Amino acid sequence: MRTQVGIVGAGPAGLMLSHLLHLCGIESIVLECRSRHYIENRVRAGVLEQGTVDLMIGTGVGERLQQQGLRHEGVWFSFGGRRHRIPLAELTGGRAITVYAQQEVVKDLIQARLGAGGQMVFEVDELSVQELDSIRPKIRYRHAGVAHEITCDFIAGCDGFHGVCRESAPEGVIAAYERVYPFAWLGILAEAAPTSEELIYTYHPRGFALFSMRSPQVTRLYLQCKPDEDLNEWPDDRVWEELCARMRTEDGWAPAVGPVLQKGVNGMRSFVIEPMQFGRLFLAGDAAHIVPPTGAKGLNLAISDVRVLSQAIEAFYKLGRGDLLEQYSAHCLRRIWKVQRFSWWMTSMLHLFPGADGFDHRRQLAELDYITTSRAGMTVLAENYVGLPME
Ligand code: FAD
Ligand code: DHB
């Protein structure tokens, strides 16, 4: 088999890349180790930046997003028993975030690719990438017991943090920078009508908590827990008790309790590789970087990488220019490090760190007080939260 761009991974990065390439007449094949059903139902992120929303609508995959997405023009920070609103749209010239689940983005992109006759292979095994420093790199894999090989012009490694592409570059050519946090998030999806129309990030002496939602009937909630937390120790009653203890405010606000539909624990790390390229292998999304979830940036960063990559590949085929491909990594890393900084800052401001003392507690409260009362402080938060402009 032969294609222009072989794409490993059908997450938001791989699928959006395939879609953008198709729109400029470039052929790709997407290879995914999981089933279509699995990736269309995997519960993960849910907050889209303005630029992600604009890209989806602008490229014809925003119909359901426009019908079902919940546009939020503000976000709340709760501490010391009180809630404070940051007016995102007012501070950023009308930009906002939209709550729309990652698996819905995945469904919309798969639908668009299949509708356009795009090639996708699910449930591939033993995938490997070869001859990366040649002009004809190859992807080998097995599907339904049969071995296949695809010869490509380029390979896009969009296979997430645990994928195989990043590890396929020779040792020593890629450097990694990392922070692992001494806590995790326990997340639930609950059948309960959201009692706030907008998200609430809570700082509490018992630990961080987050109120979010998926629809007018479904709430999404998270609480800071131990990194190795055993879910068996968290029956639903205990989860609700802890969420309410952290989130209840002086005015009596609390999340509504309801049946728990899904429960999971996610570790937290910051991770970046440099460069995001080796030969004709280009890495994008979680394959190249991870952010802690505070700030909701993981999915959005994956989308901004492939937007840059698709433009560089288009310039190669249409204008014979290789310079944008050479600059791909440096171009993306400027945004990635700003988003890493924001996610690290949000995480540091809102979580309880082991060994923290009264000084740390007061410093965190002062920072929250500052960013919810100073117009300059609120603007710094707002312009990062809705998404920095694409360069
Ligand atoms: P992925 O979505 O991980 O897609 C990679 C794809 O590659 C997967 O479908 C995988 O099955 C496939 N793959 C892997 N290895 C191979 C292989 N060898 N061969 C073929 N295919 C392969 N971000 C937030 O902002 N907020 C959140 O609440 C949040 N929750 C998260 C919860 C979890 C459990 C995880 C893992 C991530 C979460 N994130 C969250 C981060 C966000 O979901 C990711 O940043 C986003 O999915 C990145 O998209 P991607 O396409 O780069 O990678
Ligand atoms: C959600 C996840 C996040 O990481 C975040 O910062 C805000 C909302 C969510 O899943 O809704």
Coordinates of C-alpha atoms and ligand atoms in Angstrom, one line a residue:
M1 CA 0.0 0.0 0.0
R2 CA 1.0 3.6 -0.6
T3 CA -0.2 6.9 0.8
Q4 CA 1.0 10.4 1.2
V5 CA 0.7 10.7 5.0
G6 CA 0.4 7.7 7.2
I7 CA -1.3 8.6 10.5
V8 CA -0.9 6.5 13.7
G9 CA -3.7 7.0 16.1
A10 CA -7.4 8.0 15.8
G11 CA -7.6 10.4 18.7
P12 CA -8.4 14.1 18.1
A13 CA -4.9 14.8 16.7
G14 CA -4.9 12.0 14.1
L15 CA -8.5 12.4 13.0
M16 CA -8.3 16.2 12.7
L17 CA -5.0 16.0 10.8
S18 CA -6.6 13.5 8.3
H19 CA -9.6 15.8 7.9
L20 CA -7.5 19.0 7.3
L21 CA -5.2 17.2 4.8
H22 CA -8.3 15.9 2.9
L23 CA -9.6 19.5 2.6
C24 CA -6.4 20.4 0.8
G25 CA -6.4 17.4 -1.4
I26 CA -3.8 15.3 0.4
E27 CA -4.4 11.6 1.0
S28 CA -3.8 9.8 4.3
I29 CA -4.5 6.5 6.0
V30 CA -5.4 6.5 9.8
L31 CA -4.4 3.4 11.8
E32 CA -5.8 2.8 15.3
C33 CA -5.2 0.0 17.7
R34 CA -8.6 0.2 19.4
S35 CA -12.1 -0.4 18.0
R36 CA -14.2 2.4 16.7
H37 CA -16.8 1.8 19.4
Y38 CA -14.1 2.1 22.1
I39 CA -12.7 5.4 20.9
E40 CA -16.2 6.8 20.4
N41 CA -17.1 6.1 24.0
R42 CA -13.9 6.9 25.8
V43 CA -14.6 9.6 28.5
R44 CA -11.9 12.2 28.6
A45 CA -11.8 16.0 28.2
G46 CA -14.7 18.3 27.6
V47 CA -13.6 21.9 27.2
L48 CA -12.9 23.4 23.8
E49 CA -11.0 26.7 23.3
Q50 CA -12.5 29.3 21.0
G51 CA -9.9 28.5 18.3
T52 CA -10.8 24.7 18.4
V53 CA -14.5 25.6 18.0
D54 CA -13.8 28.0 15.2
L55 CA -11.7 25.4 13.4
M56 CA -14.4 22.7 13.7
I57 CA -17.1 25.1 12.4
G58 CA -14.8 26.5 9.7
T59 CA -13.9 23.1 8.3
G60 CA -17.4 21.7 8.3
V61 CA -17.4 19.4 11.3
G62 CA -19.2 21.8 13.7
E63 CA -22.8 21.1 13.1
R64 CA -23.5 19.0 16.3
L65 CA -21.1 21.1 18.2
Q66 CA -23.2 24.2 17.4
Q67 CA -26.4 22.4 18.3
Q68 CA -25.2 20.6 21.5
G69 CA -22.1 22.5 22.7
L70 CA -22.6 24.7 25.8
R71 CA -20.9 28.1 25.2
H72 CA -19.6 29.5 28.5
E73 CA -18.7 33.2 28.7
G74 CA -17.4 33.0 32.3
V75 CA -15.7 30.7 34.7
W76 CA -15.8 30.6 38.5
F77 CA -13.1 30.2 41.2
S78 CA -14.3 29.2 44.7
F79 CA -12.2 29.6 47.8
G80 CA -12.8 30.6 51.5
G81 CA -16.4 29.6 51.0
R82 CA -17.1 32.1 48.3
R83 CA -17.4 32.0 44.5
H84 CA -15.9 34.6 42.2
R85 CA -16.7 34.9 38.5
I86 CA -14.2 35.7 35.7
P87 CA -16.0 37.2 32.7
L88 CA -14.1 35.5 30.0
A89 CA -15.8 37.0 27.0
E90 CA -15.8 40.6 28.4
L91 CA -12.1 40.4 29.0
T92 CA -11.1 38.8 25.7
G93 CA -13.1 40.7 23.1
G94 CA -15.9 38.1 22.9
R95 CA -13.9 34.8 23.1
A96 CA -15.3 32.0 25.2
I97 CA -15.0 28.2 25.9
T98 CA -17.5 25.5 24.8
V99 CA -18.3 22.4 26.7
Y100 CA -18.5 19.5 24.3
A101 CA -17.1 16.1 25.1
Q102 CA -14.0 14.8 23.5
Q103 CA -15.7 11.6 22.3
E104 CA -18.2 13.7 20.5
V105 CA -15.4 15.5 18.7
V106 CA -14.0 12.0 17.8
K107 CA -17.4 10.9 16.5
D108 CA -17.9 14.0 14.3
L109 CA -14.4 13.6 12.8
I110 CA -14.8 9.9 12.1
Q111 CA -18.2 10.6 10.5
A112 CA -16.7 13.3 8.3
R113 CA -13.7 11.1 7.2
L114 CA -16.0 8.1 6.4
G115 CA -18.4 10.4 4.5
A116 CA -15.5 11.7 2.4
G117 CA -14.3 8.1 1.6
G118 CA -11.3 8.5 4.0
Q119 CA -9.3 5.4 4.8
M120 CA -9.2 4.3 8.5
V121 CA -8.2 0.9 9.9
F122 CA -9.3 0.1 13.5
E123 CA -8.0 -2.7 15.7
V124 CA -4.5 -2.9 14.2
D125 CA -1.9 -4.9 16.0
E126 CA 1.9 -4.9 16.3
L127 CA 2.3 -1.5 14.6
S128 CA 5.8 -0.2 13.9
V129 CA 7.3 2.7 12.0
Q130 CA 10.4 2.1 9.9
E131 CA 13.0 3.9 7.7
L132 CA 12.1 7.2 9.3
D133 CA 15.2 9.1 7.9
S134 CA 14.5 8.0 4.4
I135 CA 12.1 9.8 2.0
R136 CA 9.8 6.7 2.0
P137 CA 9.2 5.8 5.6
K138 CA 7.0 2.8 6.2
I139 CA 4.3 1.6 8.7
R140 CA 4.0 -2.1 9.3
Y141 CA 1.1 -3.6 11.2
R142 CA -1.2 -6.6 11.4
H143 CA -4.9 -6.5 10.9
A144 CA -7.2 -9.5 11.4
G145 CA -4.1 -11.7 11.5
V146 CA -2.7 -10.4 8.1
A147 CA 0.6 -8.4 7.9
H148 CA 0.5 -5.1 6.0
E149 CA 3.0 -2.4 5.0
I150 CA 2.3 1.1 4.0
T151 CA 4.9 3.2 2.2
C152 CA 4.4 6.9 3.0
D153 CA 5.9 10.3 2.2
F154 CA 5.4 11.3 5.9
I155 CA 4.3 9.6 9.1
A156 CA 2.4 11.5 11.7
G157 CA 2.8 10.0 15.2
C158 CA -0.6 10.9 16.8
D159 CA -0.6 7.8 19.0
G160 CA -0.9 9.5 22.4
F161 CA 1.4 9.3 25.4
H162 CA 1.7 5.5 25.5
G163 CA 2.1 5.1 21.7
V164 CA 5.0 3.6 19.8
C165 CA 6.1 6.4 17.5
R166 CA 8.0 8.6 20.0
E167 CA 10.1 5.6 21.1
S168 CA 10.9 4.8 17.5
A169 CA 13.4 7.7 17.0
P170 CA 17.0 6.6 17.7
E171 CA 18.1 7.1 21.3
G172 CA 19.6 10.5 22.0
V173 CA 17.9 12.6 19.3
I174 CA 14.9 13.6 21.3
A175 CA 15.1 15.2 24.8
A176 CA 12.2 15.0 27.3
Y177 CA 11.3 17.5 30.0
E178 CA 9.0 16.3 32.8
R179 CA 7.3 17.1 36.1
V180 CA 5.2 14.5 37.9
Y181 CA 2.7 15.8 40.5
P182 CA 2.2 14.1 43.9
F183 CA -1.6 13.8 43.4
A184 CA -4.2 12.7 40.8
W185 CA -7.9 13.5 39.9
L186 CA -10.7 11.2 40.7
G187 CA -13.4 12.0 38.1
I188 CA -17.1 11.1 37.9
L189 CA -19.8 11.5 35.4
A190 CA -23.2 11.8 37.1
E191 CA -26.8 11.9 36.1
A192 CA -27.6 15.1 37.8
A193 CA -28.7 18.5 36.4
P194 CA -25.8 20.9 36.8
T195 CA -26.5 23.4 39.6
S196 CA -24.2 26.0 38.0
E197 CA -24.3 27.1 34.4
E198 CA -20.6 27.6 34.3
L199 CA -17.5 25.6 35.5
I200 CA -16.2 26.1 39.1
Y201 CA -12.6 25.5 40.1
T202 CA -12.5 25.1 43.9
Y203 CA -9.5 25.5 46.2
H204 CA -10.1 24.0 49.6
P205 CA -8.0 22.9 52.6
R206 CA -9.2 19.3 51.9
G207 CA -7.9 19.5 48.3
F208 CA -8.9 20.7 44.9
A209 CA -12.3 20.0 43.3
L210 CA -13.8 20.9 39.9
F211 CA -17.4 21.2 38.9
S212 CA -18.1 20.8 35.2
M213 CA -20.8 19.3 33.0
R214 CA -21.6 17.5 29.7
S215 CA -25.3 18.4 29.1
P216 CA -28.3 20.0 30.9
Q217 CA -28.8 16.5 32.5
V218 CA -25.2 15.4 33.2
T219 CA -22.6 16.8 35.6
R220 CA -18.8 16.0 35.4
L221 CA -16.9 16.4 38.7
Y222 CA -13.3 15.9 39.8
L223 CA -11.6 15.8 43.1
Q224 CA -7.9 15.8 44.0
C225 CA -6.8 12.4 45.4
K226 CA -3.7 10.3 46.0
P227 CA -1.7 9.4 42.8
D228 CA -2.2 5.7 43.5
E229 CA -5.8 6.0 44.7
D230 CA -7.7 2.7 44.8
L231 CA -11.2 3.3 43.4
N232 CA -12.5 0.5 45.6
E233 CA -12.0 2.8 48.5
W234 CA -14.3 5.4 46.9
P235 CA -17.9 4.1 46.9
D236 CA -20.3 6.7 45.4
D237 CA -21.4 8.0 48.8
R238 CA -17.9 8.8 49.8
V239 CA -17.2 10.6 46.5
W240 CA -20.3 12.8 46.9
E241 CA -19.6 13.5 50.6
E242 CA -16.1 14.7 49.7
L243 CA -17.2 16.7 46.7
C244 CA -19.8 18.5 48.7
A245 CA -17.5 19.1 51.6
R246 CA -15.0 20.8 49.3
M247 CA -17.5 22.6 47.0
R248 CA -20.3 23.8 49.3
T249 CA -20.2 27.6 49.6
E250 CA -21.4 30.0 52.3
D251 CA -24.5 30.9 50.3
G252 CA -25.6 27.2 50.4
W253 CA -24.5 26.3 46.8
A254 CA -23.5 22.7 46.3
P255 CA -23.6 20.2 43.3
A256 CA -26.8 18.2 42.9
V257 CA -26.3 14.5 43.7
G258 CA -27.3 11.8 41.3
P259 CA -26.5 8.3 40.0
V260 CA -22.8 7.9 39.1
L261 CA -22.4 6.8 35.4
Q262 CA -18.6 6.5 35.2
K263 CA -15.7 6.8 37.6
G264 CA -11.9 6.9 37.1
V265 CA -8.6 8.2 38.3
N266 CA -6.1 10.1 36.2
G267 CA -2.5 10.8 37.1
M268 CA -1.0 14.2 36.5
R269 CA 2.2 15.2 34.7
S270 CA 3.8 17.9 32.6
F271 CA 5.8 16.4 29.7
V272 CA 7.4 17.9 26.6
I273 CA 9.8 16.4 24.0
E274 CA 12.1 18.4 21.8
P275 CA 12.2 18.3 18.9
M276 CA 8.8 16.9 17.9
Q277 CA 10.3 15.4 14.7
F278 CA 12.8 12.9 13.5
G279 CA 13.4 12.5 9.8
R280 CA 10.0 12.1 8.2
L281 CA 8.2 11.3 11.5
F282 CA 6.3 14.2 13.0
L283 CA 4.8 13.8 16.5
A284 CA 1.6 15.7 17.5
G285 CA -0.7 15.9 20.5
D286 CA -0.2 13.7 23.6
A287 CA 2.6 11.7 21.7
A288 CA 4.7 14.8 22.1
H289 CA 3.4 16.5 25.3
I290 CA 1.2 16.0 28.3
V291 CA -0.3 18.8 30.5
P292 CA -1.9 18.3 33.9
P293 CA -5.7 18.7 33.3
T294 CA -6.2 21.9 35.4
G295 CA -6.9 24.4 32.6
A296 CA -8.4 21.8 30.1
K297 CA -5.6 22.2 27.5
G298 CA -4.7 18.6 26.4
L299 CA -7.2 18.2 23.6
N300 CA -6.8 21.8 22.4
L301 CA -3.1 21.6 22.2
A302 CA -3.4 18.4 20.1
I303 CA -5.6 20.3 17.7
S304 CA -3.3 23.3 17.4
D305 CA -0.3 21.0 16.6
V306 CA -2.0 19.3 13.7
R307 CA -3.3 22.6 12.4
V308 CA 0.4 23.7 12.1
L309 CA 1.4 20.3 10.7
S310 CA -1.3 20.2 8.0
Q311 CA -0.2 23.7 6.8
A312 CA 3.4 22.6 6.6
I313 CA 2.5 19.5 4.6
E314 CA 0.3 21.5 2.3
A315 CA 3.1 23.9 1.6
F316 CA 5.4 20.9 0.8
Y317 CA 3.0 19.5 -1.8
K318 CA 1.6 22.6 -3.3
L319 CA 4.5 25.0 -3.2
G320 CA 7.5 22.6 -3.0
R321 CA 8.5 24.3 0.3
G322 CA 10.2 22.2 3.0
D323 CA 10.9 25.0 5.3
L324 CA 7.6 24.9 7.2
L325 CA 8.1 21.2 7.9
E326 CA 11.6 22.0 9.2
Q327 CA 10.1 24.7 11.5
Y328 CA 7.2 22.5 12.6
S329 CA 8.7 21.6 16.0
A330 CA 9.9 25.1 16.9
H331 CA 6.6 26.7 15.8
C332 CA 4.5 24.3 17.9
L333 CA 6.9 24.4 20.9
R334 CA 6.4 28.2 21.4
R335 CA 2.7 27.6 22.1
I336 CA 3.2 24.3 23.9
W337 CA 5.5 25.9 26.5
K338 CA 3.1 28.8 27.1
V339 CA 0.3 26.3 27.6
Q340 CA 2.6 24.1 29.9
R341 CA 3.3 27.2 32.0
F342 CA -0.4 28.0 32.3
S343 CA -1.4 24.4 33.2
W344 CA 1.4 24.1 35.7
W345 CA 0.4 27.5 37.2
M346 CA -3.3 26.6 37.5
T347 CA -2.3 23.2 39.1
S348 CA 0.1 24.9 41.6
M349 CA -2.4 27.5 42.6
L350 CA -5.3 25.2 43.2
H351 CA -4.0 22.0 44.7
L352 CA -3.0 21.0 48.2
F353 CA 0.7 19.9 48.0
P354 CA 2.0 17.3 50.5
G355 CA 4.0 19.1 53.2
A356 CA 2.3 22.4 52.5
D357 CA 2.2 24.7 55.5
G358 CA 0.3 27.9 56.6
F359 CA 2.6 30.0 54.4
D360 CA 1.7 28.0 51.3
H361 CA -2.0 28.2 52.1
R362 CA -2.0 31.9 52.6
R363 CA 0.1 32.5 49.4
Q364 CA -2.4 30.4 47.4
L365 CA -5.3 32.3 48.8
A366 CA -3.6 35.6 48.0
E367 CA -3.0 34.5 44.4
L368 CA -6.7 33.5 44.0
D369 CA -7.8 36.8 45.6
Y370 CA -5.5 38.7 43.1
I371 CA -6.7 36.8 40.0
T372 CA -10.3 37.2 40.8
T373 CA -10.2 40.9 41.8
S374 CA -7.5 42.6 39.7
R375 CA -8.6 43.3 36.1
A376 CA -5.1 42.6 34.9
G377 CA -5.0 39.3 36.9
M378 CA -8.4 38.2 35.5
T379 CA -7.3 39.1 32.0
V380 CA -4.1 37.0 32.2
L381 CA -6.3 34.0 33.3
A382 CA -9.0 34.7 30.7
E383 CA -6.8 35.0 27.6
N384 CA -5.0 31.8 28.4
Y385 CA -8.2 29.9 29.4
V386 CA -10.1 30.7 26.2
G387 CA -6.9 29.9 24.2
L388 CA -4.0 32.1 23.0
P389 CA -4.4 33.2 19.4
M390 CA -2.9 31.0 16.7
E391 CA 0.3 32.5 15.3
Ligands
FAD1 P1 -5.2 10.4 22.2 O1 -6.6 10.9 22.3 O2 -4.6 9.6 23.3 O3 -5.2 9.5 20.9 C1 -4.2 8.6 20.5 C2 -4.8 7.4 19.8 O4 -3.7 6.5 19.4 C3 -5.7 6.5 20.7 O5 -6.9 6.4 20.1 C4 -4.9 5.3 20.9 O6 -5.8 4.1 21.1 C5 -4.1 5.2 19.6 N1 -2.8 4.4 19.7 C6 -2.0 4.3 20.8 N2 -1.0 3.5 20.5 C7 -1.2 3.0 19.2 C8 -0.5 2.1 18.4 N3 0.6 1.5 18.8 N4 -1.0 1.8 17.2 C9 -2.2 2.4 16.8 N5 -2.9 3.3 17.5 C10 -2.4 3.6 18.8 N6 -7.6 16.6 29.0 C11 -8.3 17.7 29.4 O7 -8.1 18.8 29.0 N7 -9.2 17.4 30.4 C12 -9.5 16.2 30.9 O8 -10.4 16.0 31.7 C13 -8.8 15.1 30.4 N8 -9.0 13.9 30.8 C14 -8.3 12.9 30.4 C15 -8.5 11.6 30.9 C16 -7.6 10.5 30.4 C17 -7.9 9.1 31.0 C18 -6.6 10.8 29.5 C19 -5.7 9.6 29.1 C20 -6.5 12.0 29.0 C21 -7.3 13.1 29.4 N9 -7.1 14.4 29.0 C22 -7.8 15.4 29.4 C23 -6.1 14.7 27.9 C24 -6.8 14.7 26.5 O9 -7.8 13.8 26.5 C25 -5.7 14.4 25.5 O10 -4.8 15.5 25.6 C26 -6.2 14.2 24.1 O11 -6.9 13.0 24.0 C27 -5.0 14.2 23.1 O12 -5.4 13.8 21.9 P2 -4.4 12.9 21.0 O13 -5.1 12.7 19.7 O14 -3.1 13.5 21.0 O15 -4.2 11.5 21.8
DHB2 C1 -13.1 19.4 32.3 C2 -11.8 18.9 32.4 C3 -10.8 19.7 32.8 O1 -9.5 19.2 32.9 C4 -11.0 21.0 33.1 O2 -10.0 21.8 33.5 C5 -12.3 21.6 33.0 C6 -13.3 20.7 32.6 C7 -14.2 18.5 31.9 O3 -13.9 17.3 31.8 O4 -15.3 19.0 31.8

